[in-house]
PDB file of C-alpha atoms and ligand atoms in Angstrom:
ATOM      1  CA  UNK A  16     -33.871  53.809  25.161  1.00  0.00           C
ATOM      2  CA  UNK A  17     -32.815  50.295  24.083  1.00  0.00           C
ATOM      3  CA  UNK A  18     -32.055  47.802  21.440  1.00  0.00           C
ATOM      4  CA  UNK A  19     -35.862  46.620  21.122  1.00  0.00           C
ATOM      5  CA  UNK A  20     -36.789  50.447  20.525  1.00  0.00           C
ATOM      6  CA  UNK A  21     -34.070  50.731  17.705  1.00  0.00           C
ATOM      7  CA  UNK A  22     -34.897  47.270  16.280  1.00  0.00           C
ATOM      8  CA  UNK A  23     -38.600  48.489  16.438  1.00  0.00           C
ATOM      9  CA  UNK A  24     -37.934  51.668  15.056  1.00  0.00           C
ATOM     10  CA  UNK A  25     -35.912  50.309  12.075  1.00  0.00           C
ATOM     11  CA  UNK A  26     -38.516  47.638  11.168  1.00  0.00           C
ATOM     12  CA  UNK A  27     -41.166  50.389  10.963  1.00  0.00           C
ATOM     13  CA  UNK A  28     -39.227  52.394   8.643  1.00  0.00           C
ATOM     14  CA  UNK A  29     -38.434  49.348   6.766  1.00  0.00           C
ATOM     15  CA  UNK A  30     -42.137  49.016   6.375  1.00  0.00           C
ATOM     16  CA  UNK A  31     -43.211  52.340   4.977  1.00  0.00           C
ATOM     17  CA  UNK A  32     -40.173  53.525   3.169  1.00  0.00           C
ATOM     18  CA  UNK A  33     -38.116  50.526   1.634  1.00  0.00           C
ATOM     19  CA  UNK A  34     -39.805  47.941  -0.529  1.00  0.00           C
ATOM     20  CA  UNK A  35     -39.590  44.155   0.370  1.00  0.00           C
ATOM     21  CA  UNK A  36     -36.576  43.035  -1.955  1.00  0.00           C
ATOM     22  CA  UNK A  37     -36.429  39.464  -2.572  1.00  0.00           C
ATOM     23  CA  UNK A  38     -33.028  39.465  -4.072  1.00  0.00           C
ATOM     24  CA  UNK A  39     -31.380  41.631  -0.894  1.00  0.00           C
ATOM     25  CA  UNK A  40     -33.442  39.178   1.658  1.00  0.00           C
ATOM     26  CA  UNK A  41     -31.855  36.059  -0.402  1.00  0.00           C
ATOM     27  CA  UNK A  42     -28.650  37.438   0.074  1.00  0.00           C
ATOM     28  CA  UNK A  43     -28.500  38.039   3.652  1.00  0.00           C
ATOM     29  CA  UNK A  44     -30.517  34.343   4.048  1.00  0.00           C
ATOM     30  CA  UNK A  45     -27.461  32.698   2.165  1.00  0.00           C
ATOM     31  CA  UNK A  46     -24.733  34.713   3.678  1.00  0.00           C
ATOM     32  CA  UNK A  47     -26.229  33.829   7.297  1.00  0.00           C
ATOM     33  CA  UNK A  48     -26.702  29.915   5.775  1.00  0.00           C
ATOM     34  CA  UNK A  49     -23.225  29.805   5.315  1.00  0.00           C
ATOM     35  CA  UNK A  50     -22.246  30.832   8.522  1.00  0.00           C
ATOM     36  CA  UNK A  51     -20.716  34.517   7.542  1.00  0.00           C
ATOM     37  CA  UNK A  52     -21.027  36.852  10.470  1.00  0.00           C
ATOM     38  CA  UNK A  53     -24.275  39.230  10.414  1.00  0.00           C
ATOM     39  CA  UNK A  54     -22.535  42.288  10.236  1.00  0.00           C
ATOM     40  CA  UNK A  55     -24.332  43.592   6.926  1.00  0.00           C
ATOM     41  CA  UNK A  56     -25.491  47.151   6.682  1.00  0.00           C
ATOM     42  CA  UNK A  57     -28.946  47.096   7.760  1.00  0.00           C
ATOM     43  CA  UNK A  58     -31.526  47.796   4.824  1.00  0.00           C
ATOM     44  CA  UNK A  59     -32.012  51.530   6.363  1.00  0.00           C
ATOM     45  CA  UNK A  60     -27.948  52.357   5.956  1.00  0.00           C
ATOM     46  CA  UNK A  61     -28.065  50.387   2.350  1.00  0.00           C
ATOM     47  CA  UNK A  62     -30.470  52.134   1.096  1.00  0.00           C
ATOM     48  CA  UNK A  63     -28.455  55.638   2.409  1.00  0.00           C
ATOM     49  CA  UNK A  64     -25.787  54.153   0.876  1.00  0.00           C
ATOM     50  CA  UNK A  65     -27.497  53.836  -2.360  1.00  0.00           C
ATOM     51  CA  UNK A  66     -29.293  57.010  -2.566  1.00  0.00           C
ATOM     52  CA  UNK A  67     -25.992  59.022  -1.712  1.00  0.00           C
ATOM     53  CA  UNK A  68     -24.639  57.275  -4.905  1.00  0.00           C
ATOM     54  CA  UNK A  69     -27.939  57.860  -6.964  1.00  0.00           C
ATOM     55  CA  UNK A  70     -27.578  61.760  -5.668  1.00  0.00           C
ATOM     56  CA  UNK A  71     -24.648  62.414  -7.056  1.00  0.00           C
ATOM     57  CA  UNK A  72     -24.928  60.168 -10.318  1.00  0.00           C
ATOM     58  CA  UNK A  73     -21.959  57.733  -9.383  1.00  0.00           C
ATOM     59  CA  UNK A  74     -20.506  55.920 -12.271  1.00  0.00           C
ATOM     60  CA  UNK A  75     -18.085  54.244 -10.364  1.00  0.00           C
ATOM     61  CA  UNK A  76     -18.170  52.724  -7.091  1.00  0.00           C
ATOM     62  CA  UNK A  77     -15.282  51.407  -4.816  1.00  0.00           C
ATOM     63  CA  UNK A  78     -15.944  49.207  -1.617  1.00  0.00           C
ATOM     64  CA  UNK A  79     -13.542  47.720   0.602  1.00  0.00           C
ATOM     65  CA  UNK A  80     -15.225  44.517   2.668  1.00  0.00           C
ATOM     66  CA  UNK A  81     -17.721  43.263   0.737  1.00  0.00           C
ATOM     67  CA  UNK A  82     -18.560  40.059   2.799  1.00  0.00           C
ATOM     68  CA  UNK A  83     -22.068  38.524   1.350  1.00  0.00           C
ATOM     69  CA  UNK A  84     -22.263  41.247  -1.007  1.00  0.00           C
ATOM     70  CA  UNK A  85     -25.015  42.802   0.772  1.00  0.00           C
ATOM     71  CA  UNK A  86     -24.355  46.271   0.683  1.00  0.00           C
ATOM     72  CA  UNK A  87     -22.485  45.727  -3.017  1.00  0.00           C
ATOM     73  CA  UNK A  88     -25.762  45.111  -4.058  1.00  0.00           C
ATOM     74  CA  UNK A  89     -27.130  48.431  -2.708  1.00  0.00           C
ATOM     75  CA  UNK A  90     -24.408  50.286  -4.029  1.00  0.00           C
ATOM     76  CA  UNK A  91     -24.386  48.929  -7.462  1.00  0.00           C
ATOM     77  CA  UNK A  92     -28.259  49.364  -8.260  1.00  0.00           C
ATOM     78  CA  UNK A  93     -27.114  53.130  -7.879  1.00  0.00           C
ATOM     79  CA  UNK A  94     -25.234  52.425 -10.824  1.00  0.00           C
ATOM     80  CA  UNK A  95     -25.869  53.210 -14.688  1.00  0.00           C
ATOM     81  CA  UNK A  96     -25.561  50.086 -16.688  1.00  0.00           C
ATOM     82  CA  UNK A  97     -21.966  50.839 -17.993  1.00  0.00           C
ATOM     83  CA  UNK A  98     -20.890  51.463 -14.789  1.00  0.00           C
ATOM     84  CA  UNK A  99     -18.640  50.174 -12.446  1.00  0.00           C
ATOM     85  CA  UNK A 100     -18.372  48.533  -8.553  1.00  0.00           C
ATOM     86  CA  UNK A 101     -15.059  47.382  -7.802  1.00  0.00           C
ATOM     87  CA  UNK A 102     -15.258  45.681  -4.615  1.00  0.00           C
ATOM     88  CA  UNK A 103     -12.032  44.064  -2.433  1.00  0.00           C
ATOM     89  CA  UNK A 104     -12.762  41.023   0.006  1.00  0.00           C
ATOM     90  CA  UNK A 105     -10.231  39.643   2.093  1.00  0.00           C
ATOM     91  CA  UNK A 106     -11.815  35.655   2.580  1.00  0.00           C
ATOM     92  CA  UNK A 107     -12.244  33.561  -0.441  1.00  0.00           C
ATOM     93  CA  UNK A 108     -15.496  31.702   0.949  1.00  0.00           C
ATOM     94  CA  UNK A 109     -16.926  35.507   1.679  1.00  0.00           C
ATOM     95  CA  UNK A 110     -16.515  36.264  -1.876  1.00  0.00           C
ATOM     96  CA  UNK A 111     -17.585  33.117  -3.284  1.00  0.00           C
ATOM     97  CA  UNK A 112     -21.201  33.918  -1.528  1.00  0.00           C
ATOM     98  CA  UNK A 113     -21.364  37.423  -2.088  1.00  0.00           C
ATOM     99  CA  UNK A 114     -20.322  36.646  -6.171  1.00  0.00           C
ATOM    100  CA  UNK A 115     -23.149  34.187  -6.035  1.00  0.00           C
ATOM    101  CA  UNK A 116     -25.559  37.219  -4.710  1.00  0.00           C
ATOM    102  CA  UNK A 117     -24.840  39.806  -6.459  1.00  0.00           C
ATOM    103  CA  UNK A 118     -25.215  37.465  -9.952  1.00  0.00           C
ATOM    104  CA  UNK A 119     -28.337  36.592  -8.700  1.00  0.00           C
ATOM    105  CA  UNK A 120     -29.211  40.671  -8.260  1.00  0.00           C
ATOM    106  CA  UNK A 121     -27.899  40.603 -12.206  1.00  0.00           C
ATOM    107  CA  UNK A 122     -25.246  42.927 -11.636  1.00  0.00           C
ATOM    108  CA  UNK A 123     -22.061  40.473 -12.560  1.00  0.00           C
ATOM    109  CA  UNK A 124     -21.560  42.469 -15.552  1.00  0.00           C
ATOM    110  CA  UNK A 125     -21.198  45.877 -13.287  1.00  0.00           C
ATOM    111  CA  UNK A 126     -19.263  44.093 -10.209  1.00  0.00           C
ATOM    112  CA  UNK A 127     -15.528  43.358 -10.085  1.00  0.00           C
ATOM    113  CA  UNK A 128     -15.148  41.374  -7.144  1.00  0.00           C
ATOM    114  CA  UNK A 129     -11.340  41.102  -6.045  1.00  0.00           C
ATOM    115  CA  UNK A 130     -10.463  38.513  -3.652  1.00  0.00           C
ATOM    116  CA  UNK A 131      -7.261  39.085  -1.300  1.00  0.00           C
ATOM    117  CA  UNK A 132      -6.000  41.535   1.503  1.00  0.00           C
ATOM    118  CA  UNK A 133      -7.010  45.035   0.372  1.00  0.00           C
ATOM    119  CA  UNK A 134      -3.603  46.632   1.418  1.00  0.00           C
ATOM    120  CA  UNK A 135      -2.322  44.319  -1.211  1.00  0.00           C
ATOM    121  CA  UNK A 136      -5.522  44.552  -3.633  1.00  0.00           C
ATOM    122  CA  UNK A 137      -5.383  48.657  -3.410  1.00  0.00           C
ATOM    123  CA  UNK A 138      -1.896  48.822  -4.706  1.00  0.00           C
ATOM    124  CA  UNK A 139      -2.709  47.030  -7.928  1.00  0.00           C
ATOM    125  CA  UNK A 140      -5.911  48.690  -8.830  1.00  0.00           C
ATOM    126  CA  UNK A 141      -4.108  51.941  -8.460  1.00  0.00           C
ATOM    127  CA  UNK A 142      -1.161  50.787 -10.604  1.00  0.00           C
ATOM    128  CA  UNK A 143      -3.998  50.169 -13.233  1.00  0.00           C
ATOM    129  CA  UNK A 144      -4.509  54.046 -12.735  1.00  0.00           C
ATOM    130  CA  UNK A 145      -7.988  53.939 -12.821  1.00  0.00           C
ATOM    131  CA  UNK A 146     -10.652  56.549 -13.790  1.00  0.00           C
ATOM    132  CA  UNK A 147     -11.656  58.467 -10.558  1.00  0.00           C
ATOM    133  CA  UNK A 148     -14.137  56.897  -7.959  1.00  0.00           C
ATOM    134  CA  UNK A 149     -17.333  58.879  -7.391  1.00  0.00           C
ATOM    135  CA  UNK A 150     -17.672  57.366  -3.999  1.00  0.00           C
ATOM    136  CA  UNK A 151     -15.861  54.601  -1.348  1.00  0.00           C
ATOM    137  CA  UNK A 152     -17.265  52.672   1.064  1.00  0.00           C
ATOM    138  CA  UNK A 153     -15.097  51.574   3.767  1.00  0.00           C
ATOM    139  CA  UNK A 154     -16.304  48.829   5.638  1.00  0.00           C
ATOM    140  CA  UNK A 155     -13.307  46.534   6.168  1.00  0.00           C
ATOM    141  CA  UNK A 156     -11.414  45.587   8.825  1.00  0.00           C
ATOM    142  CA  UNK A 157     -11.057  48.595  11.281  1.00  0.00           C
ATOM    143  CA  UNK A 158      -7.417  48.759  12.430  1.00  0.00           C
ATOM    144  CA  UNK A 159      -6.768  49.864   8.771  1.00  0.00           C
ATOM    145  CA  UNK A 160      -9.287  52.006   8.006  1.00  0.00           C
ATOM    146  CA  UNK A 161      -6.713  55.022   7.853  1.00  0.00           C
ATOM    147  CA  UNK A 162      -4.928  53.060   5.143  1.00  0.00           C
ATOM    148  CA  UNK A 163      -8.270  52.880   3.146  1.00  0.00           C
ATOM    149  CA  UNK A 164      -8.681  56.325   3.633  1.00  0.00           C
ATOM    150  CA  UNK A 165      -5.366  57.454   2.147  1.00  0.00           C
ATOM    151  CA  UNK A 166      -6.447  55.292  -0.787  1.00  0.00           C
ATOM    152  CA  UNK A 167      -9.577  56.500  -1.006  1.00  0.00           C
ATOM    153  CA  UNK A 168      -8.654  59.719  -1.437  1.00  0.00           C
ATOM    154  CA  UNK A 169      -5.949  59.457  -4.039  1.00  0.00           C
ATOM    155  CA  UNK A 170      -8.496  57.404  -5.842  1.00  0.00           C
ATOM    156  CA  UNK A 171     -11.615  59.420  -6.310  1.00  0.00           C
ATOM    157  CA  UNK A 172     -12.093  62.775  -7.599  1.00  0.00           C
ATOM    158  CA  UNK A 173     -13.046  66.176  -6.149  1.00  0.00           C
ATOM    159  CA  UNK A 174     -16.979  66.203  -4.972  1.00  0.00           C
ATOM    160  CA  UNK A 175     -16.816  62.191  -4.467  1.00  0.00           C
ATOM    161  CA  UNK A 176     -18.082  60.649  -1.406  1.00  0.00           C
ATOM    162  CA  UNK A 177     -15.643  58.413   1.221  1.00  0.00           C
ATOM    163  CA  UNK A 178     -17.769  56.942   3.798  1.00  0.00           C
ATOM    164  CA  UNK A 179     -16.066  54.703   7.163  1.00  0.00           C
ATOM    165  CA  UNK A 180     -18.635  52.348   8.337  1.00  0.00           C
ATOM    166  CA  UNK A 181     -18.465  51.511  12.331  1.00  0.00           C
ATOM    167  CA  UNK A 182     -16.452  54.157  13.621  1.00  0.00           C
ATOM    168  CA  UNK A 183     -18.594  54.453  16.620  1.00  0.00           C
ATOM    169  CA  UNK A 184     -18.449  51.203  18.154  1.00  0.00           C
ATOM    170  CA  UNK A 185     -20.541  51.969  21.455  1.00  0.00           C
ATOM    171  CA  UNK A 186     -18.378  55.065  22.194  1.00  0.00           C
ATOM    172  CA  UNK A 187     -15.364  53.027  22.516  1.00  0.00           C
ATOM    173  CA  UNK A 188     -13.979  55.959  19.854  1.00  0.00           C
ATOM    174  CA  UNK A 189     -13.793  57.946  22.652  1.00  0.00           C
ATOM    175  CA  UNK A 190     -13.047  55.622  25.870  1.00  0.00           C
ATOM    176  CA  UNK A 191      -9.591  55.790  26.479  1.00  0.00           C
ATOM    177  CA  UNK A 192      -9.493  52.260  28.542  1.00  0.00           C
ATOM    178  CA  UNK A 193     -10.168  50.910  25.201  1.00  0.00           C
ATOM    179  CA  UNK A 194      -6.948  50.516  23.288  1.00  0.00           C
ATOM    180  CA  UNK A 195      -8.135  47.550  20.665  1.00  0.00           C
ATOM    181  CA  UNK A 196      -6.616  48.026  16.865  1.00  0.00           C
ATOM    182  CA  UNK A 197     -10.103  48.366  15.394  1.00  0.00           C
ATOM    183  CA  UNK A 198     -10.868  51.296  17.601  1.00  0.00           C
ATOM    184  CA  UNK A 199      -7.171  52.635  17.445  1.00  0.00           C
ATOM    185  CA  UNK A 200      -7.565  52.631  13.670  1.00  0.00           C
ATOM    186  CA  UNK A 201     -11.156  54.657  14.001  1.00  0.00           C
ATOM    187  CA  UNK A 202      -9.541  57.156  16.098  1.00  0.00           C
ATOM    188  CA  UNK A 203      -6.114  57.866  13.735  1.00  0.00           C
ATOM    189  CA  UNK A 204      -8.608  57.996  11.016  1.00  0.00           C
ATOM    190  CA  UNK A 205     -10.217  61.072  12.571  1.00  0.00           C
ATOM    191  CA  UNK A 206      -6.464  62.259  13.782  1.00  0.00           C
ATOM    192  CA  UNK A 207      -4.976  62.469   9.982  1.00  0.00           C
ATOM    193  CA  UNK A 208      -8.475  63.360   8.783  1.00  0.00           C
ATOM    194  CA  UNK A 209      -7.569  66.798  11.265  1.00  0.00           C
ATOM    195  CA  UNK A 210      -4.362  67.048  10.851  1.00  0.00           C
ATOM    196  CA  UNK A 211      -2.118  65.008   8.806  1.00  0.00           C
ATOM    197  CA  UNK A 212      -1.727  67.600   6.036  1.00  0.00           C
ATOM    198  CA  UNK A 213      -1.879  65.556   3.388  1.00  0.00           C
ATOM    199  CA  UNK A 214      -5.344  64.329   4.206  1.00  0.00           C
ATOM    200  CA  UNK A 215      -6.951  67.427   5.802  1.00  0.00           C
ATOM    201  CA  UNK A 216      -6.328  69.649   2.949  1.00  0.00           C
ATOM    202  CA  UNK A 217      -8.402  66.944   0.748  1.00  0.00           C
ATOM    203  CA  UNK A 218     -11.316  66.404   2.290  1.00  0.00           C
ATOM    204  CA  UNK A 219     -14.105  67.883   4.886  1.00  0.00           C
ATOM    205  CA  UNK A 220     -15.570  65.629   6.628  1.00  0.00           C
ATOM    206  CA  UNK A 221     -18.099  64.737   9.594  1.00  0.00           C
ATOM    207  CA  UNK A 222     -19.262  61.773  11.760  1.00  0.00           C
ATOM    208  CA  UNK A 223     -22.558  60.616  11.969  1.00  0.00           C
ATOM    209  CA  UNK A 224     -23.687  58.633  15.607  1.00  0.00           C
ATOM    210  CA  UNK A 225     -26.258  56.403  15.018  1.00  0.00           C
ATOM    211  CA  UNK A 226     -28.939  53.833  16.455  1.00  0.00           C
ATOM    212  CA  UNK A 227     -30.483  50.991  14.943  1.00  0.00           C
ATOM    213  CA  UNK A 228     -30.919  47.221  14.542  1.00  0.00           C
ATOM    214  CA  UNK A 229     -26.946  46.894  14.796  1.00  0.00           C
ATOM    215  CA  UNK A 230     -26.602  48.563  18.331  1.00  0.00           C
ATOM    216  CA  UNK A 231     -24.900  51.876  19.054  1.00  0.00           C
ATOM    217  CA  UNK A 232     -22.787  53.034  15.975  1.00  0.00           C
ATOM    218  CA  UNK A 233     -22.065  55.482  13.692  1.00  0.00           C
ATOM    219  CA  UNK A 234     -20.495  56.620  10.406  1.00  0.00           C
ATOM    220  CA  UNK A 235     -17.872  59.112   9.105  1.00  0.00           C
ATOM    221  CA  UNK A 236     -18.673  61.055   6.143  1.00  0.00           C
ATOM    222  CA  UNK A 237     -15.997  62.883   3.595  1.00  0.00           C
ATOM    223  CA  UNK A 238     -16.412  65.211   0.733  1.00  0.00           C
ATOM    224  CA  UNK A 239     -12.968  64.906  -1.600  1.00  0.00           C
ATOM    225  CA  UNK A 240     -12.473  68.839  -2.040  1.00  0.00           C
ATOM    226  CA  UNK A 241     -10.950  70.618  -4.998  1.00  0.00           C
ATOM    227  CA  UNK A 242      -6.855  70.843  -4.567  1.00  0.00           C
ATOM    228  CA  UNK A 243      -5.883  73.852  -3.563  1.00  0.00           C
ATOM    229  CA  UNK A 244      -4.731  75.598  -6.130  1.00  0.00           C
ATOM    230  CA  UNK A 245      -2.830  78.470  -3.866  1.00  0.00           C
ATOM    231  CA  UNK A 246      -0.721  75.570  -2.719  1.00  0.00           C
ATOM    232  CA  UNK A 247       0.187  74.014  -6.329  1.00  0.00           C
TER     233      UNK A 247
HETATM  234  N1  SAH B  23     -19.846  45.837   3.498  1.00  0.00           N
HETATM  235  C1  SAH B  23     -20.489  44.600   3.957  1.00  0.00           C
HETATM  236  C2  SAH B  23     -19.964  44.185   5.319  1.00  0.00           C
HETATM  237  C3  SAH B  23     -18.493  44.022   5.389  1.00  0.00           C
HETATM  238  S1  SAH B  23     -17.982  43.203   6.884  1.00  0.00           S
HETATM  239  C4  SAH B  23     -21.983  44.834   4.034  1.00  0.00           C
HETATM  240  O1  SAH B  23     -22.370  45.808   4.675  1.00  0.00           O
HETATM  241  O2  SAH B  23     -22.755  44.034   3.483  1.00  0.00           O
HETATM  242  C5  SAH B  23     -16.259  43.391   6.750  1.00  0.00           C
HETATM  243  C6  SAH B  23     -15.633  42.564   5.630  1.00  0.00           C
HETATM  244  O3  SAH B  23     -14.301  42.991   5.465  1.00  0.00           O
HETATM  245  C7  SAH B  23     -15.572  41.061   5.944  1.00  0.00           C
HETATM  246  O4  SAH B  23     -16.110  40.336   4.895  1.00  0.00           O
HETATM  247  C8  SAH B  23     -14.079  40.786   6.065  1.00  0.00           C
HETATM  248  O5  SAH B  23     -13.681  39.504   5.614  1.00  0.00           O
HETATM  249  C9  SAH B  23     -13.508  41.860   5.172  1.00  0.00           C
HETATM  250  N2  SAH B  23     -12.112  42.177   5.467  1.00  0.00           N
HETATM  251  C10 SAH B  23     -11.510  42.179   6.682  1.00  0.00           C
HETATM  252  N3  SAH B  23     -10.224  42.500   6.554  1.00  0.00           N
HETATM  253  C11 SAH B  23     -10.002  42.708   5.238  1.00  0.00           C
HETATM  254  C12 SAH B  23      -8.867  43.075   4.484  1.00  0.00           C
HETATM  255  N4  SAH B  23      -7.684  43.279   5.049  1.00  0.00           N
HETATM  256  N5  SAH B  23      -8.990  43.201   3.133  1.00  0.00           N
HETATM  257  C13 SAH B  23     -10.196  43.005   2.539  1.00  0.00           C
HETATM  258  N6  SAH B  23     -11.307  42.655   3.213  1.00  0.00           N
HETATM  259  C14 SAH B  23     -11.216  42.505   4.543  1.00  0.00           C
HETATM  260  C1  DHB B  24     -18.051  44.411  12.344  1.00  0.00           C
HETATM  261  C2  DHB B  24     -17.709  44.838  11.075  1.00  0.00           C
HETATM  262  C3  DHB B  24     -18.581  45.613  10.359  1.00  0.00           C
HETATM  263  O1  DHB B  24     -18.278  46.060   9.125  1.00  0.00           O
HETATM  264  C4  DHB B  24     -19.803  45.945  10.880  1.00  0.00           C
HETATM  265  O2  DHB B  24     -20.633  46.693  10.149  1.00  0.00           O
HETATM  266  C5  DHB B  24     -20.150  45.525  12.141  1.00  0.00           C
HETATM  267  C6  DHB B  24     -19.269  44.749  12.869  1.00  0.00           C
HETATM  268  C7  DHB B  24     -17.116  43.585  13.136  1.00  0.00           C
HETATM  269  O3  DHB B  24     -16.041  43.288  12.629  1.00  0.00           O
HETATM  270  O4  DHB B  24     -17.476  43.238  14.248  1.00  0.00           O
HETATM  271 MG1   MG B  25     -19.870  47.815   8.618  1.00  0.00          MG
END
């Protein structure tokens, strides 16, 4: 199996299951135009990504890494119209595209776009102690995905969604040789996720390999549980 099968596969179920979207194609075309890496969610994932929000009638949204806005966009058209996206970008230009995007998508009013490192962007939205987040989508830089996670999950409620985007990375999770502080971070996110009890109590959670027109991957899936009462 290769990387033409996967990029075939994934433009046939483009074909018969998502419909052309001129906005999301414009987005990706301007994002690529000015020079912003191609690391996007491909239109299969985004559309997961928005259906998981539709399924559970998210009303409010939190993304870290929002880069062209091309998976905001996704997200957000899950979205009631008084809801909200609050997503974090680290690079100015990045967020000057995606804001360009995703007011072309007409979902400005719905998208709060926050420009600056999210370990220092995180801190300041929770100090705003805002209403619970239905769902998170990780997809920032790796090394600090645990920190994302431990944010995550002190800022959603019980039955929301946290998903970790690339925490596959061609099986490097699992190749010890490979000692890089993207996959380090993927890996300590699974570690506290089974035992730092703070974490494990919180959530249940699963990875997800996949395939597709972005190579070998995968994602990891958590469900914020009830507390536990028995403990207090
Ligand atoms: N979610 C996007 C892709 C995000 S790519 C999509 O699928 O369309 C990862 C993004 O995270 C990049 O834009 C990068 O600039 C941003 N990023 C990296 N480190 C960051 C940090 N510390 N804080 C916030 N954003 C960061
Ligand atoms: C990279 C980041 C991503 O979020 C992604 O989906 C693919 C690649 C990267 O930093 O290489
Ligand atoms: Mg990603």
């Amino acid at each position: 199996m290769s990387q033409a099968t996967w990029d075939a596969v994934d433009a046939y179920v483009e074909d018969r299951l998502l419909e052309p979207d001129a906005v999301l194609q414009q987005a990706l075309a301007d994002a690529n135009a000015a020079g912003l890496p191609p690391i996007a969610v491909t239109p299969s994932q985004g559309k997961q990504l928005h259906l998981l929000a539709r399924s559970i009638g998210a009303r409010r949204i939190l993304e870290i890494g929002t880069l062209g806005g091309y998976s905001t966009i996704w997200l957000a058209r899950a979205l009631p119209p008084d809801g909200l996206l609050v997503t974090l970008e680290r690079e100015a230009r990045y967020a000057d595209v995606a804001a360009a995007n995703i007011e072309r998508a007409g979902l400005s009013a719905i998208v709060d776009l926050k420009v600056g490192a999210a370990l220092q962007t995180l801190p300041l939205l929770a100090a705003e102690r805002p209403p619970p987040f239905d769902l998170v989508f990780i997809d920032a830089d790796k090394a600090h995905t645990p920190d994302y996670f431990r944010w995550a999950v002190q800022l959603t409620r019980p039955g929301a969604w946290i998903v970790a985007d690339n925490v596959i990375r061609d099986g490097a999770l699992v190749d010890t040789e490979v000692r890089t502080p993207d996959v380090l971070g993927n890996r300590r996110l699974h570690e506290i996720i089974a035992g730092d009890p703070a974490i494990a109590a919180r959530v249940s959670a699963t990875t997800i390999q996949t395939v597709g027109a972005k190579g070998y991957d995968g994602y990891l899936l958590a469900l914020v549980l009830e507390p536990d009462r028995a403990r207090g």
